[in-house]
Amino acid sequence: MILRLSNRACVLSGSARLKSTLSTFFDEMGKAGIVLKSASTGIFENLALEDWIHDRVDLQNRSMLLLWRNSPVVVIGRHQNPWQECNLPLMRRLGIPLARRRSGGGTVFHDFGNINMTFFTSKKKYDRHRNLKVVTRALKALRPDLDVAASDRFDILLNGHYKISGTAAKLGRTSAYHHCTLLCSVDRSILPSVLKSNTSEVIKSSATPSVPSPVKNLLDVDPTLDSNTIMDAIASQYSNEFGFDSPVIKVDPTHEGLMPGIHKMAQDLQTWEWIYGRTPKFSVCSSIVVEDVTIKLDMDIKNGAVEQCAMEIPENWLPSEMVNEFTSTLNGSKYCPNETAVLVAAFMRTVSMTADVAVKIHRLCAGVVSVM
């Protein structure tokens, strides 16, 4: 393991023989407080790093701050419904991935203009108020006249109105983490579009909804408040607040040797079963128009799969027998446009139908996919 000190930053990598895991390294440091910065900009690696620290590092007598940024991604809370929270078709067109974190809270858009901060402590020392004070004091140290304050919802507001930071948390048996965002220079031409669902009006769900708020970038207020400057200020303020002096340690969360099991953690976070399958049960009630014919569509979705599908279609447009075969094809399948398209294509190859009916089935499939 190489530990390279440069400009008060340590870089941990595995280009030399590994002598200890990251957890052992922290124990050997003997520090009561540690500041980490992730070398990755991948959401799944960074979420896995959070989980690895929470699960594998002794936090009973130690506090830790992790600073990280991601390439463009939409992140939903543990108990949320992605079809209700974001515009999945637009995200697919833009190549923006979706991730589900293990903490609660609402849906957020990350890009390089957003800073993520994760505060790790023992469960007994978990204190969101104190953590948010670190952030607001760091910002005021950079610009004393900046009007920033934490709200009762544990957001940070700019000028008492604009949300620049949101909060979520995970409380384990003995350890906890509180993480929050900070809008520095996020692409606001994309943010509102991807966080506006195209299907929320047709969904009935008990999933935790996000609370929309007006937002603003710190860079809009002061062009000197760039991400790197702010991260340095937060790291310094955190050290002052918790009374220790330690360099910022840069960690590569893709290194399995330093963090045994982290690859599996990252892989699990990328599975369809976790991102979509963990969605609380919901129903879809929609009317779709195909060839000027109004079709009522009702679906029950459980664990991200179609539990039951029913359609009301005029008999003179499509025979009920064909409708029943079509809906039976969807039952048990993933509530996913790609899988639906594949299943319907197979259905059309294996079921005898006229060219006219085939066209109707094709358009009916497009209508169903439109609510996915």
Coordinates of C-alpha atoms in Angstrom, one line a residue:
M1 CA 0.0 0.0 0.0
I2 CA 1.3 3.5 -0.9
L3 CA 0.5 6.5 1.3
R4 CA 1.6 9.6 -0.6
L5 CA 1.5 13.0 1.2
S6 CA 1.0 16.0 -1.1
N7 CA -0.6 19.4 -0.2
R8 CA -2.0 18.0 2.9
A9 CA -3.7 15.2 1.0
C10 CA -3.0 11.5 1.4
V11 CA -3.6 9.2 -1.5
L12 CA -4.3 5.5 -0.7
S13 CA -3.9 3.1 -3.6
G14 CA -2.8 -0.5 -4.0
S15 CA 0.2 -0.2 -6.4
A16 CA 2.5 -1.7 -3.8
R17 CA 2.2 -4.8 -1.6
L18 CA -0.9 -4.4 0.6
K19 CA -0.2 -4.5 4.4
S20 CA -3.6 -3.7 5.8
T21 CA -7.1 -3.0 4.9
L22 CA -8.5 0.6 5.1
S23 CA -10.2 -0.2 8.4
T24 CA -6.9 -1.4 9.9
F25 CA -5.1 1.7 8.5
F26 CA -7.6 3.9 10.3
D27 CA -7.1 2.0 13.6
E28 CA -3.3 2.4 13.2
M29 CA -3.7 6.1 12.7
G30 CA -5.3 6.4 16.1
K31 CA -7.2 9.6 15.0
A32 CA -10.5 10.5 16.6
G33 CA -11.5 12.3 13.4
I34 CA -10.7 11.6 9.7
V35 CA -11.6 13.4 6.5
L36 CA -11.8 11.3 3.3
K37 CA -12.2 12.3 -0.3
S38 CA -13.3 9.7 -2.9
A39 CA -11.1 9.3 -6.0
S40 CA -14.2 8.0 -7.9
T41 CA -16.9 9.9 -9.7
G42 CA -19.1 6.8 -10.1
I43 CA -22.3 6.8 -8.0
F44 CA -22.3 3.0 -7.3
E45 CA -18.7 3.0 -6.1
N46 CA -19.3 6.0 -3.9
L47 CA -22.5 4.6 -2.4
A48 CA -20.7 1.3 -1.8
L49 CA -17.9 3.2 -0.1
E50 CA -20.5 4.7 2.3
D51 CA -21.8 1.3 3.1
W52 CA -18.4 -0.3 3.5
I53 CA -17.3 2.4 6.0
H54 CA -20.6 2.1 7.9
D55 CA -20.4 -1.7 8.1
R56 CA -16.6 -2.3 8.4
V57 CA -15.1 0.7 10.3
D58 CA -15.2 1.1 14.0
L59 CA -17.0 4.4 14.6
Q60 CA -17.7 4.1 18.3
N61 CA -14.8 6.5 19.2
R62 CA -14.2 8.0 15.8
S63 CA -15.9 10.6 13.5
M64 CA -15.4 10.6 9.8
L65 CA -16.3 12.9 6.9
L66 CA -16.4 11.6 3.3
L67 CA -16.4 14.2 0.5
W68 CA -17.4 12.9 -3.0
R69 CA -18.8 14.0 -6.4
N70 CA -20.5 12.1 -9.2
S71 CA -20.9 12.2 -12.9
P72 CA -24.5 13.0 -13.9
V73 CA -27.0 10.6 -12.1
V74 CA -30.4 10.7 -10.5
V75 CA -30.5 9.1 -7.0
I76 CA -33.7 8.1 -5.3
G77 CA -34.2 7.3 -1.6
R78 CA -34.5 3.8 -0.3
H79 CA -38.3 3.8 -0.1
Q80 CA -39.1 5.8 -3.2
N81 CA -40.8 5.0 -6.6
P82 CA -38.6 5.9 -9.5
W83 CA -41.5 6.0 -12.0
Q84 CA -43.1 8.6 -9.7
E85 CA -40.0 10.6 -9.0
C86 CA -38.2 11.1 -12.2
N87 CA -38.5 11.2 -16.0
L88 CA -37.1 7.8 -16.9
P89 CA -37.6 8.0 -20.7
L90 CA -35.7 11.3 -20.7
M91 CA -32.9 9.9 -18.6
R92 CA -32.5 6.9 -20.9
R93 CA -32.3 9.3 -23.9
L94 CA -29.6 11.4 -22.1
G95 CA -27.7 8.4 -20.8
I96 CA -28.2 9.4 -17.2
P97 CA -28.3 6.4 -14.9
L98 CA -30.6 5.9 -11.9
A99 CA -29.4 4.8 -8.5
R100 CA -31.2 3.9 -5.3
R101 CA -29.3 4.6 -2.1
R102 CA -29.7 2.8 1.2
S103 CA -30.8 5.9 3.2
G104 CA -34.3 7.4 3.1
G105 CA -35.1 10.9 1.9
G106 CA -36.0 12.3 -1.5
T107 CA -34.7 12.2 -5.1
V108 CA -31.7 14.3 -6.1
F109 CA -29.8 15.0 -9.3
H110 CA -26.0 14.8 -9.0
D111 CA -23.3 16.1 -11.4
F112 CA -19.8 17.5 -11.0
G113 CA -21.3 20.8 -9.7
N114 CA -22.8 19.1 -6.7
I115 CA -20.8 18.2 -3.5
N116 CA -21.8 15.2 -1.5
M117 CA -20.8 15.0 2.2
T118 CA -21.3 11.9 4.4
F119 CA -20.8 12.4 8.2
F120 CA -20.1 9.1 10.0
T121 CA -20.4 8.6 13.8
S122 CA -21.6 6.2 16.3
K123 CA -25.4 6.0 16.6
K124 CA -25.1 7.8 20.0
K125 CA -23.3 10.7 18.5
Y126 CA -25.5 11.1 15.5
D127 CA -26.2 14.9 15.2
R128 CA -27.5 16.4 11.9
H129 CA -27.7 19.9 13.4
R130 CA -24.0 19.8 14.2
N131 CA -23.1 18.5 10.8
L132 CA -25.0 21.2 9.0
K133 CA -23.3 23.8 11.1
V134 CA -20.0 22.6 9.8
V135 CA -21.3 23.3 6.2
T136 CA -22.8 26.7 6.9
R137 CA -19.8 27.9 9.0
A138 CA -17.5 26.8 6.2
L139 CA -19.5 28.8 3.6
K140 CA -19.6 31.8 5.9
A141 CA -15.8 31.5 6.4
L142 CA -15.4 31.9 2.6
R143 CA -18.0 34.7 2.4
P144 CA -19.1 36.2 5.7
D145 CA -22.2 38.0 4.2
L146 CA -23.6 34.8 2.7
D147 CA -27.1 34.2 4.0
V148 CA -27.2 30.4 4.6
A149 CA -28.9 28.5 7.4
A150 CA -30.3 25.1 8.2
S151 CA -34.0 24.6 8.2
D152 CA -36.3 22.5 10.4
R153 CA -36.3 19.9 7.6
F154 CA -32.5 19.7 7.8
D155 CA -32.1 21.4 4.4
I156 CA -29.8 24.4 3.9
L157 CA -31.4 27.4 2.5
L158 CA -29.9 30.4 0.7
N159 CA -31.4 33.7 1.4
G160 CA -34.1 31.9 3.4
H161 CA -35.7 30.6 0.3
Y162 CA -33.5 28.7 -2.1
K163 CA -32.6 25.1 -1.2
I164 CA -28.9 24.4 -1.8
S165 CA -28.6 21.3 0.3
G166 CA -30.8 18.3 1.2
T167 CA -30.4 15.6 3.8
A168 CA -30.8 11.9 4.2
A169 CA -29.5 9.4 6.8
K170 CA -29.0 5.7 7.7
L171 CA -29.0 4.6 11.3
G172 CA -27.6 1.2 12.0
R173 CA -27.5 -0.8 15.2
T174 CA -24.4 1.0 16.5
S175 CA -23.2 3.3 13.7
A176 CA -24.9 5.9 11.6
Y177 CA -24.3 8.3 8.7
H178 CA -25.9 11.5 7.6
H179 CA -25.3 12.6 4.1
C180 CA -26.2 15.8 2.3
T181 CA -25.8 17.5 -1.0
L182 CA -24.5 21.1 -1.8
L183 CA -25.4 22.8 -5.0
C184 CA -22.4 24.7 -6.3
S185 CA -22.7 24.7 -10.1
V186 CA -25.2 22.0 -11.0
D187 CA -26.6 22.0 -14.6
R188 CA -30.0 23.6 -13.9
S189 CA -31.0 23.1 -17.5
I190 CA -31.2 19.3 -16.8
L191 CA -32.1 19.2 -13.1
P192 CA -35.8 20.2 -13.3
S193 CA -36.4 18.0 -16.4
V194 CA -35.1 14.7 -15.0
L195 CA -36.8 15.3 -11.6
K196 CA -40.2 15.7 -13.2
S197 CA -42.0 12.4 -13.7
N198 CA -43.8 11.9 -16.9
T199 CA -46.1 9.3 -15.3
S200 CA -46.7 10.5 -11.7
E201 CA -50.4 11.3 -12.4
V202 CA -51.3 7.7 -13.4
I203 CA -49.5 6.1 -10.4
K204 CA -51.1 5.3 -7.0
S205 CA -48.4 4.5 -4.5
S206 CA -47.5 4.6 -0.8
A207 CA -43.9 5.3 -1.5
T208 CA -42.2 8.3 0.1
P209 CA -42.7 11.3 -2.2
S210 CA -40.1 14.0 -2.7
V211 CA -40.9 17.6 -1.6
P212 CA -40.1 20.0 -4.5
S213 CA -38.2 23.2 -3.6
P214 CA -36.8 26.2 -5.5
V215 CA -33.0 25.7 -5.9
K216 CA -30.0 27.9 -6.6
N217 CA -26.3 27.4 -7.2
L218 CA -23.8 29.0 -4.9
L219 CA -21.8 29.9 -8.0
D220 CA -24.7 32.2 -9.0
V221 CA -24.1 34.2 -5.9
D222 CA -20.3 34.3 -5.9
P223 CA -18.2 33.0 -8.9
T224 CA -15.3 32.2 -6.5
L225 CA -17.4 29.5 -4.7
D226 CA -16.3 26.6 -6.8
S227 CA -16.5 23.0 -5.7
N228 CA -12.8 22.5 -4.8
T229 CA -12.7 25.7 -2.8
I230 CA -15.8 24.7 -0.8
M231 CA -14.6 21.2 -0.2
D232 CA -11.4 22.5 1.2
A233 CA -13.3 24.8 3.5
I234 CA -15.6 22.1 4.7
A235 CA -12.7 19.8 5.5
S236 CA -11.0 22.5 7.4
Q237 CA -14.2 23.5 9.3
Y238 CA -14.9 19.8 10.1
S239 CA -11.4 19.4 11.7
N240 CA -12.0 22.6 13.7
E241 CA -15.4 21.5 14.9
F242 CA -14.3 18.1 16.0
G243 CA -11.0 19.2 17.4
F244 CA -8.4 17.3 15.4
D245 CA -5.7 18.0 12.8
S246 CA -5.5 15.4 10.0
P247 CA -4.7 15.5 6.3
V248 CA -7.5 14.8 3.8
I249 CA -7.1 11.1 2.7
K250 CA -8.0 10.4 -0.9
V251 CA -9.5 6.9 -1.2
D252 CA -10.1 4.8 -4.4
P253 CA -13.4 2.9 -3.7
T254 CA -12.7 0.5 -6.6
H255 CA -9.8 -1.1 -4.7
E256 CA -10.9 -4.5 -3.4
G257 CA -7.7 -5.1 -1.5
L258 CA -8.1 -2.0 0.6
M259 CA -11.8 -2.7 1.2
P260 CA -12.6 -6.4 0.9
G261 CA -16.1 -6.9 -0.3
I262 CA -16.7 -3.5 -1.8
H263 CA -16.9 -4.8 -5.3
K264 CA -19.9 -7.0 -4.3
M265 CA -21.5 -4.0 -2.6
A266 CA -21.2 -1.9 -5.7
Q267 CA -22.5 -4.7 -7.9
D268 CA -25.5 -5.2 -5.7
L269 CA -26.4 -1.5 -5.9
Q270 CA -26.4 -1.7 -9.7
T271 CA -28.9 -4.6 -10.0
W272 CA -32.4 -4.1 -11.5
E273 CA -33.7 -5.9 -8.4
W274 CA -32.3 -3.2 -6.1
I275 CA -32.9 -0.1 -8.2
Y276 CA -36.4 -1.0 -9.4
G277 CA -37.4 -4.2 -7.6
R278 CA -37.3 -2.5 -4.2
T279 CA -40.0 -0.1 -5.1
P280 CA -43.0 -0.3 -2.8
K281 CA -46.1 -1.9 -4.4
F282 CA -48.0 0.5 -6.6
S283 CA -50.7 0.6 -9.3
V284 CA -51.0 2.2 -12.7
C285 CA -54.4 3.5 -13.9
S286 CA -54.1 5.2 -17.3
S287 CA -56.0 5.8 -20.4
I288 CA -54.0 5.5 -23.6
V289 CA -55.3 6.4 -27.1
V290 CA -54.4 4.1 -30.0
E291 CA -55.8 4.8 -33.4
D292 CA -58.4 7.2 -31.9
V293 CA -59.5 4.4 -29.6
T294 CA -59.4 5.0 -25.9
I295 CA -58.0 2.1 -23.9
K296 CA -58.1 1.8 -20.1
L297 CA -55.0 0.3 -18.7
D298 CA -54.8 -1.0 -15.1
M299 CA -51.7 -2.7 -13.7
D300 CA -50.6 -3.7 -10.2
I301 CA -46.8 -3.7 -9.7
K302 CA -45.1 -5.6 -7.0
N303 CA -41.3 -5.8 -6.5
G304 CA -40.9 -4.0 -9.8
A305 CA -42.9 -6.7 -11.7
V306 CA -46.4 -6.8 -13.2
E307 CA -48.5 -8.7 -10.8
Q308 CA -51.7 -8.1 -12.7
C309 CA -52.5 -6.4 -16.0
A310 CA -56.0 -5.6 -17.3
M311 CA -57.2 -3.6 -20.3
E312 CA -60.6 -2.4 -21.4
I313 CA -60.6 -2.4 -25.2
P314 CA -63.6 -2.3 -27.6
E315 CA -64.4 -5.8 -28.9
N316 CA -64.7 -4.4 -32.5
W317 CA -61.2 -3.0 -32.3
L318 CA -59.4 -6.0 -30.8
P319 CA -61.0 -9.3 -29.9
S320 CA -61.2 -10.0 -26.2
E321 CA -59.4 -13.3 -26.6
M322 CA -56.4 -11.5 -28.2
V323 CA -56.5 -8.9 -25.4
N324 CA -56.4 -11.6 -22.7
E325 CA -53.5 -13.3 -24.4
F326 CA -51.7 -10.0 -24.6
T327 CA -52.2 -9.1 -20.9
S328 CA -51.3 -12.6 -19.8
T329 CA -47.9 -12.2 -21.6
L330 CA -47.2 -9.1 -19.4
N331 CA -48.1 -10.7 -16.1
G332 CA -45.0 -11.6 -14.1
S333 CA -42.7 -9.6 -16.3
K334 CA -40.5 -6.7 -15.2
Y335 CA -42.2 -3.3 -15.4
C336 CA -39.6 -2.3 -17.9
P337 CA -39.9 -1.0 -21.5
N338 CA -37.1 -3.3 -22.9
E339 CA -38.6 -6.5 -21.4
T340 CA -42.1 -5.5 -22.5
A341 CA -40.9 -4.9 -26.0
V342 CA -39.1 -8.3 -26.1
L343 CA -42.1 -10.2 -24.7
V344 CA -44.6 -8.5 -27.1
A345 CA -42.2 -9.2 -30.1
A346 CA -42.1 -12.9 -29.1
F347 CA -45.9 -12.9 -28.6
M348 CA -46.4 -11.5 -32.2
R349 CA -44.1 -14.2 -33.6
T350 CA -45.8 -17.1 -31.8
V351 CA -49.5 -16.1 -31.9
S352 CA -51.4 -16.3 -35.2
M353 CA -52.8 -12.9 -36.2
T354 CA -53.6 -10.9 -39.3
A355 CA -51.4 -8.0 -40.5
D356 CA -54.1 -5.5 -39.2
V357 CA -54.1 -7.1 -35.7
A358 CA -50.3 -7.1 -35.7
V359 CA -50.2 -3.4 -36.3
K360 CA -52.7 -2.8 -33.5
I361 CA -50.7 -5.0 -31.1
H362 CA -47.5 -3.1 -32.0
R363 CA -49.2 0.2 -31.3
L364 CA -50.8 -1.1 -28.1
C365 CA -47.3 -2.1 -26.9
A366 CA -46.0 1.4 -27.6
G367 CA -48.9 2.8 -25.5
V368 CA -48.1 0.5 -22.6
V369 CA -44.4 1.3 -22.8
S370 CA -45.2 5.0 -22.7
V371 CA -46.2 4.8 -19.0
M372 CA -42.9 3.0 -18.1

